[in-house]
Amino acid sequence: MIDFDFAKQALKKRREELTVRVSSIDAALQAPLSADFEEQAGDLEGQEQLESLEAAALKEIAAIDAAISRLAAGTYGICVKCGQAIAAKRLEAVPTAMTCVSCKG
């Protein structure tokens, strides 16, 4: 079995970074809106962008958690579609990859 310690460490580090980002976004979203109605429009637009960034971060966290679960189960690096090994270069580039290059489409 191939040792995927490099992936585990990278995944955990990225998860920590994203968790901090989500906390920061949550704090910004909790901030009260401006009293001025014109400024509120800008505030609300900014909130929409923050919500989009938060959703993307949460989606990536879920993918990381799934990859960490595959590591624990011994199935990390195995394509979930065809059962073949995922190339090490692909896993280095996309540590959360669930499929090989052939099956990713």
Short mmCIF file of N, CA and C in Angstrom, two decimals:
data_model
loop_
_atom_site.label_atom_id
_atom_site.label_comp_id
_atom_site.label_asym_id
_atom_site.label_seq_id
_atom_site.Cartn_x
_atom_site.Cartn_y
_atom_site.Cartn_z
N MET A 1 0.84 -1.19 0.00
CA MET A 1 0.00 0.00 0.00
C MET A 1 0.89 1.25 0.00
N ILE A 2 0.51 2.23 -0.78
CA ILE A 2 1.27 3.47 -0.89
C ILE A 2 1.02 4.33 0.34
N ASP A 3 2.06 5.00 0.82
CA ASP A 3 1.95 5.89 1.96
C ASP A 3 1.48 7.27 1.47
N PHE A 4 0.34 7.70 1.96
CA PHE A 4 -0.22 8.98 1.55
C PHE A 4 -0.13 10.03 2.65
N ASP A 5 0.92 9.96 3.47
CA ASP A 5 1.08 10.95 4.54
C ASP A 5 1.14 12.37 4.00
N PHE A 6 1.77 12.54 2.83
CA PHE A 6 1.85 13.88 2.25
C PHE A 6 0.46 14.44 2.00
N ALA A 7 -0.43 13.60 1.51
CA ALA A 7 -1.79 14.04 1.21
C ALA A 7 -2.55 14.34 2.49
N LYS A 8 -2.39 13.49 3.48
CA LYS A 8 -3.09 13.69 4.74
C LYS A 8 -2.71 15.02 5.37
N GLN A 9 -1.43 15.33 5.38
CA GLN A 9 -0.96 16.58 5.97
C GLN A 9 -1.47 17.78 5.17
N ALA A 10 -1.40 17.68 3.85
CA ALA A 10 -1.87 18.78 3.00
C ALA A 10 -3.37 19.00 3.16
N LEU A 11 -4.12 17.91 3.24
CA LEU A 11 -5.57 18.01 3.42
C LEU A 11 -5.92 18.65 4.76
N LYS A 12 -5.24 18.23 5.80
CA LYS A 12 -5.52 18.79 7.13
C LYS A 12 -5.17 20.27 7.19
N LYS A 13 -4.05 20.63 6.58
CA LYS A 13 -3.65 22.04 6.57
C LYS A 13 -4.67 22.89 5.81
N ARG A 14 -5.08 22.42 4.65
CA ARG A 14 -6.06 23.16 3.85
C ARG A 14 -7.39 23.27 4.59
N ARG A 15 -7.78 22.22 5.29
CA ARG A 15 -9.04 22.24 6.05
C ARG A 15 -8.97 23.30 7.14
N GLU A 16 -7.84 23.38 7.82
CA GLU A 16 -7.66 24.41 8.86
C GLU A 16 -7.77 25.81 8.27
N GLU A 17 -7.14 26.02 7.12
CA GLU A 17 -7.20 27.32 6.45
C GLU A 17 -8.64 27.68 6.10
N LEU A 18 -9.36 26.71 5.56
CA LEU A 18 -10.75 26.97 5.17
C LEU A 18 -11.65 27.20 6.38
N THR A 19 -11.39 26.50 7.46
CA THR A 19 -12.18 26.68 8.68
C THR A 19 -12.02 28.10 9.20
N VAL A 20 -10.79 28.60 9.17
CA VAL A 20 -10.54 29.98 9.60
C VAL A 20 -11.26 30.95 8.67
N ARG A 21 -11.20 30.69 7.37
CA ARG A 21 -11.88 31.55 6.40
C ARG A 21 -13.39 31.58 6.64
N VAL A 22 -13.98 30.41 6.87
CA VAL A 22 -15.42 30.34 7.10
C VAL A 22 -15.80 31.11 8.38
N SER A 23 -14.98 30.98 9.41
CA SER A 23 -15.24 31.72 10.65
C SER A 23 -15.18 33.22 10.41
N SER A 24 -14.22 33.65 9.63
CA SER A 24 -14.09 35.07 9.30
C SER A 24 -15.29 35.56 8.50
N ILE A 25 -15.71 34.77 7.55
CA ILE A 25 -16.87 35.13 6.73
C ILE A 25 -18.12 35.19 7.61
N ASP A 26 -18.30 34.21 8.48
CA ASP A 26 -19.45 34.22 9.39
C ASP A 26 -19.47 35.48 10.23
N ALA A 27 -18.32 35.89 10.73
CA ALA A 27 -18.23 37.11 11.53
C ALA A 27 -18.64 38.33 10.70
N ALA A 28 -18.17 38.38 9.47
CA ALA A 28 -18.52 39.51 8.60
C ALA A 28 -20.02 39.52 8.27
N LEU A 29 -20.60 38.35 8.11
CA LEU A 29 -22.03 38.27 7.81
C LEU A 29 -22.89 38.65 9.01
N GLN A 30 -22.34 38.51 10.20
CA GLN A 30 -23.07 38.86 11.42
C GLN A 30 -23.07 40.36 11.68
N ALA A 31 -22.18 41.08 11.01
CA ALA A 31 -22.07 42.52 11.23
C ALA A 31 -23.37 43.21 10.84
N PRO A 32 -23.78 44.20 11.61
CA PRO A 32 -25.04 44.90 11.29
C PRO A 32 -24.91 45.71 10.00
N LEU A 33 -26.04 45.87 9.33
CA LEU A 33 -26.08 46.67 8.11
C LEU A 33 -25.97 48.15 8.47
N SER A 34 -25.53 48.94 7.52
CA SER A 34 -25.46 50.39 7.71
C SER A 34 -26.86 50.96 7.91
N ALA A 35 -26.92 52.07 8.60
CA ALA A 35 -28.22 52.74 8.83
C ALA A 35 -28.71 53.41 7.55
N ASP A 36 -27.81 53.82 6.69
CA ASP A 36 -28.15 54.49 5.44
C ASP A 36 -28.62 53.46 4.41
N PHE A 37 -29.77 53.70 3.80
CA PHE A 37 -30.36 52.75 2.86
C PHE A 37 -29.48 52.52 1.63
N GLU A 38 -28.82 53.57 1.14
CA GLU A 38 -27.96 53.41 -0.02
C GLU A 38 -26.75 52.54 0.33
N GLU A 39 -26.22 52.73 1.50
CA GLU A 39 -25.08 51.91 1.93
C GLU A 39 -25.52 50.47 2.18
N GLN A 40 -26.77 50.29 2.59
CA GLN A 40 -27.27 48.93 2.81
C GLN A 40 -27.25 48.11 1.52
N ALA A 41 -27.53 48.77 0.40
CA ALA A 41 -27.51 48.06 -0.89
C ALA A 41 -26.12 47.49 -1.14
N GLY A 42 -25.11 48.29 -0.89
CA GLY A 42 -23.73 47.81 -1.05
C GLY A 42 -23.40 46.72 -0.05
N ASP A 43 -23.88 46.90 1.18
CA ASP A 43 -23.66 45.89 2.21
C ASP A 43 -24.26 44.55 1.79
N LEU A 44 -25.48 44.60 1.27
CA LEU A 44 -26.17 43.36 0.88
C LEU A 44 -25.47 42.69 -0.30
N GLU A 45 -24.97 43.49 -1.21
CA GLU A 45 -24.23 42.91 -2.34
C GLU A 45 -22.96 42.23 -1.83
N GLY A 46 -22.31 42.86 -0.90
CA GLY A 46 -21.12 42.26 -0.30
C GLY A 46 -21.45 40.98 0.43
N GLN A 47 -22.60 40.95 1.09
CA GLN A 47 -23.02 39.74 1.79
C GLN A 47 -23.25 38.59 0.83
N GLU A 48 -23.84 38.89 -0.34
CA GLU A 48 -24.06 37.84 -1.33
C GLU A 48 -22.73 37.24 -1.78
N GLN A 49 -21.73 38.08 -1.98
CA GLN A 49 -20.42 37.59 -2.39
C GLN A 49 -19.80 36.75 -1.27
N LEU A 50 -19.94 37.22 -0.03
CA LEU A 50 -19.41 36.46 1.10
C LEU A 50 -20.10 35.10 1.23
N GLU A 51 -21.41 35.09 1.04
CA GLU A 51 -22.15 33.83 1.12
C GLU A 51 -21.69 32.86 0.04
N SER A 52 -21.39 33.38 -1.14
CA SER A 52 -20.90 32.54 -2.23
C SER A 52 -19.52 31.97 -1.88
N LEU A 53 -18.64 32.81 -1.33
CA LEU A 53 -17.32 32.34 -0.91
C LEU A 53 -17.43 31.31 0.21
N GLU A 54 -18.36 31.54 1.13
CA GLU A 54 -18.55 30.60 2.23
C GLU A 54 -19.05 29.26 1.72
N ALA A 55 -19.99 29.29 0.78
CA ALA A 55 -20.52 28.04 0.22
C ALA A 55 -19.42 27.25 -0.48
N ALA A 56 -18.55 27.94 -1.21
CA ALA A 56 -17.44 27.27 -1.89
C ALA A 56 -16.48 26.66 -0.88
N ALA A 57 -16.19 27.39 0.19
CA ALA A 57 -15.29 26.88 1.23
C ALA A 57 -15.89 25.67 1.92
N LEU A 58 -17.17 25.72 2.22
CA LEU A 58 -17.83 24.58 2.87
C LEU A 58 -17.87 23.36 1.96
N LYS A 59 -18.04 23.59 0.67
CA LYS A 59 -18.02 22.48 -0.29
C LYS A 59 -16.63 21.84 -0.33
N GLU A 60 -15.60 22.67 -0.30
CA GLU A 60 -14.23 22.14 -0.30
C GLU A 60 -13.93 21.39 1.00
N ILE A 61 -14.43 21.92 2.12
CA ILE A 61 -14.25 21.23 3.41
C ILE A 61 -14.89 19.84 3.35
N ALA A 62 -16.08 19.75 2.77
CA ALA A 62 -16.76 18.45 2.64
C ALA A 62 -15.94 17.49 1.78
N ALA A 63 -15.35 18.01 0.69
CA ALA A 63 -14.51 17.16 -0.16
C ALA A 63 -13.26 16.70 0.59
N ILE A 64 -12.71 17.58 1.40
CA ILE A 64 -11.53 17.23 2.20
C ILE A 64 -11.89 16.16 3.22
N ASP A 65 -13.02 16.35 3.89
CA ASP A 65 -13.46 15.36 4.87
C ASP A 65 -13.67 13.99 4.22
N ALA A 66 -14.22 13.99 3.02
CA ALA A 66 -14.42 12.72 2.30
C ALA A 66 -13.07 12.09 1.96
N ALA A 67 -12.11 12.91 1.55
CA ALA A 67 -10.78 12.38 1.22
C ALA A 67 -10.10 11.81 2.47
N ILE A 68 -10.23 12.51 3.59
CA ILE A 68 -9.66 12.02 4.84
C ILE A 68 -10.33 10.71 5.26
N SER A 69 -11.61 10.59 5.02
CA SER A 69 -12.31 9.33 5.32
C SER A 69 -11.80 8.21 4.43
N ARG A 70 -11.54 8.52 3.15
CA ARG A 70 -10.99 7.50 2.25
C ARG A 70 -9.59 7.09 2.69
N LEU A 71 -8.81 8.05 3.18
CA LEU A 71 -7.49 7.72 3.71
C LEU A 71 -7.62 6.74 4.88
N ALA A 72 -8.53 7.03 5.79
CA ALA A 72 -8.73 6.17 6.96
C ALA A 72 -9.23 4.78 6.57
N ALA A 73 -10.04 4.73 5.52
CA ALA A 73 -10.60 3.45 5.07
C ALA A 73 -9.66 2.67 4.17
N GLY A 74 -8.57 3.32 3.74
CA GLY A 74 -7.63 2.64 2.86
C GLY A 74 -8.05 2.66 1.40
N THR A 75 -8.99 3.53 1.05
CA THR A 75 -9.45 3.59 -0.34
C THR A 75 -9.01 4.87 -1.05
N TYR A 76 -8.22 5.69 -0.36
CA TYR A 76 -7.72 6.92 -0.98
C TYR A 76 -6.81 6.54 -2.14
N GLY A 77 -6.95 7.25 -3.25
CA GLY A 77 -6.11 6.98 -4.41
C GLY A 77 -6.68 5.93 -5.34
N ILE A 78 -7.89 5.45 -5.02
CA ILE A 78 -8.58 4.47 -5.86
C ILE A 78 -9.80 5.17 -6.48
N CYS A 79 -9.91 5.09 -7.79
CA CYS A 79 -11.02 5.73 -8.50
C CYS A 79 -12.35 5.11 -8.06
N VAL A 80 -13.29 5.96 -7.68
CA VAL A 80 -14.59 5.46 -7.22
C VAL A 80 -15.45 4.95 -8.38
N LYS A 81 -15.07 5.27 -9.61
CA LYS A 81 -15.86 4.81 -10.76
C LYS A 81 -15.34 3.50 -11.34
N CYS A 82 -14.02 3.44 -11.58
CA CYS A 82 -13.48 2.25 -12.26
C CYS A 82 -12.65 1.35 -11.35
N GLY A 83 -12.28 1.83 -10.17
CA GLY A 83 -11.52 1.03 -9.23
C GLY A 83 -10.03 0.99 -9.49
N GLN A 84 -9.57 1.72 -10.49
CA GLN A 84 -8.14 1.77 -10.80
C GLN A 84 -7.46 2.83 -9.93
N ALA A 85 -6.15 2.73 -9.84
CA ALA A 85 -5.38 3.70 -9.06
C ALA A 85 -5.43 5.08 -9.73
N ILE A 86 -5.54 6.10 -8.91
CA ILE A 86 -5.47 7.48 -9.38
C ILE A 86 -3.99 7.85 -9.41
N ALA A 87 -3.55 8.44 -10.51
CA ALA A 87 -2.14 8.80 -10.66
C ALA A 87 -1.68 9.73 -9.54
N ALA A 88 -0.48 9.50 -9.06
CA ALA A 88 0.07 10.30 -7.96
C ALA A 88 0.12 11.78 -8.33
N LYS A 89 0.44 12.08 -9.58
CA LYS A 89 0.48 13.49 -10.01
C LYS A 89 -0.90 14.13 -9.90
N ARG A 90 -1.94 13.39 -10.20
CA ARG A 90 -3.31 13.93 -10.07
C ARG A 90 -3.62 14.19 -8.60
N LEU A 91 -3.25 13.25 -7.75
CA LEU A 91 -3.51 13.43 -6.32
C LEU A 91 -2.71 14.58 -5.73
N GLU A 92 -1.50 14.80 -6.25
CA GLU A 92 -0.71 15.94 -5.80
C GLU A 92 -1.37 17.25 -6.22
N ALA A 93 -1.92 17.28 -7.43
CA ALA A 93 -2.57 18.49 -7.94
C ALA A 93 -3.95 18.70 -7.33
N VAL A 94 -4.68 17.60 -7.14
CA VAL A 94 -6.05 17.65 -6.60
C VAL A 94 -6.16 16.58 -5.52
N PRO A 95 -5.73 16.88 -4.30
CA PRO A 95 -5.72 15.87 -3.24
C PRO A 95 -7.10 15.29 -2.89
N THR A 96 -8.15 15.98 -3.28
CA THR A 96 -9.50 15.49 -3.00
C THR A 96 -10.08 14.67 -4.15
N ALA A 97 -9.27 14.41 -5.18
CA ALA A 97 -9.75 13.69 -6.36
C ALA A 97 -10.33 12.32 -5.97
N MET A 98 -11.50 12.05 -6.51
CA MET A 98 -12.18 10.77 -6.26
C MET A 98 -12.09 9.86 -7.46
N THR A 99 -11.71 10.45 -8.60
CA THR A 99 -11.67 9.67 -9.85
C THR A 99 -10.33 9.85 -10.56
N CYS A 100 -10.02 8.88 -11.38
CA CYS A 100 -8.83 8.98 -12.22
C CYS A 100 -9.11 9.97 -13.35
N VAL A 101 -8.09 10.29 -14.11
CA VAL A 101 -8.25 11.24 -15.20
C VAL A 101 -9.24 10.72 -16.23
N SER A 102 -9.22 9.44 -16.51
CA SER A 102 -10.11 8.86 -17.51
C SER A 102 -11.58 8.98 -17.12
N CYS A 103 -11.86 8.87 -15.82
CA CYS A 103 -13.25 8.88 -15.35
C CYS A 103 -13.75 10.25 -14.89
N LYS A 104 -12.89 11.25 -14.84
CA LYS A 104 -13.29 12.53 -14.25
C LYS A 104 -14.36 13.26 -15.06
N GLY A 105 -14.48 12.99 -16.33
CA GLY A 105 -15.43 13.67 -17.20
C GLY A 105 -16.82 13.33 -16.91
#
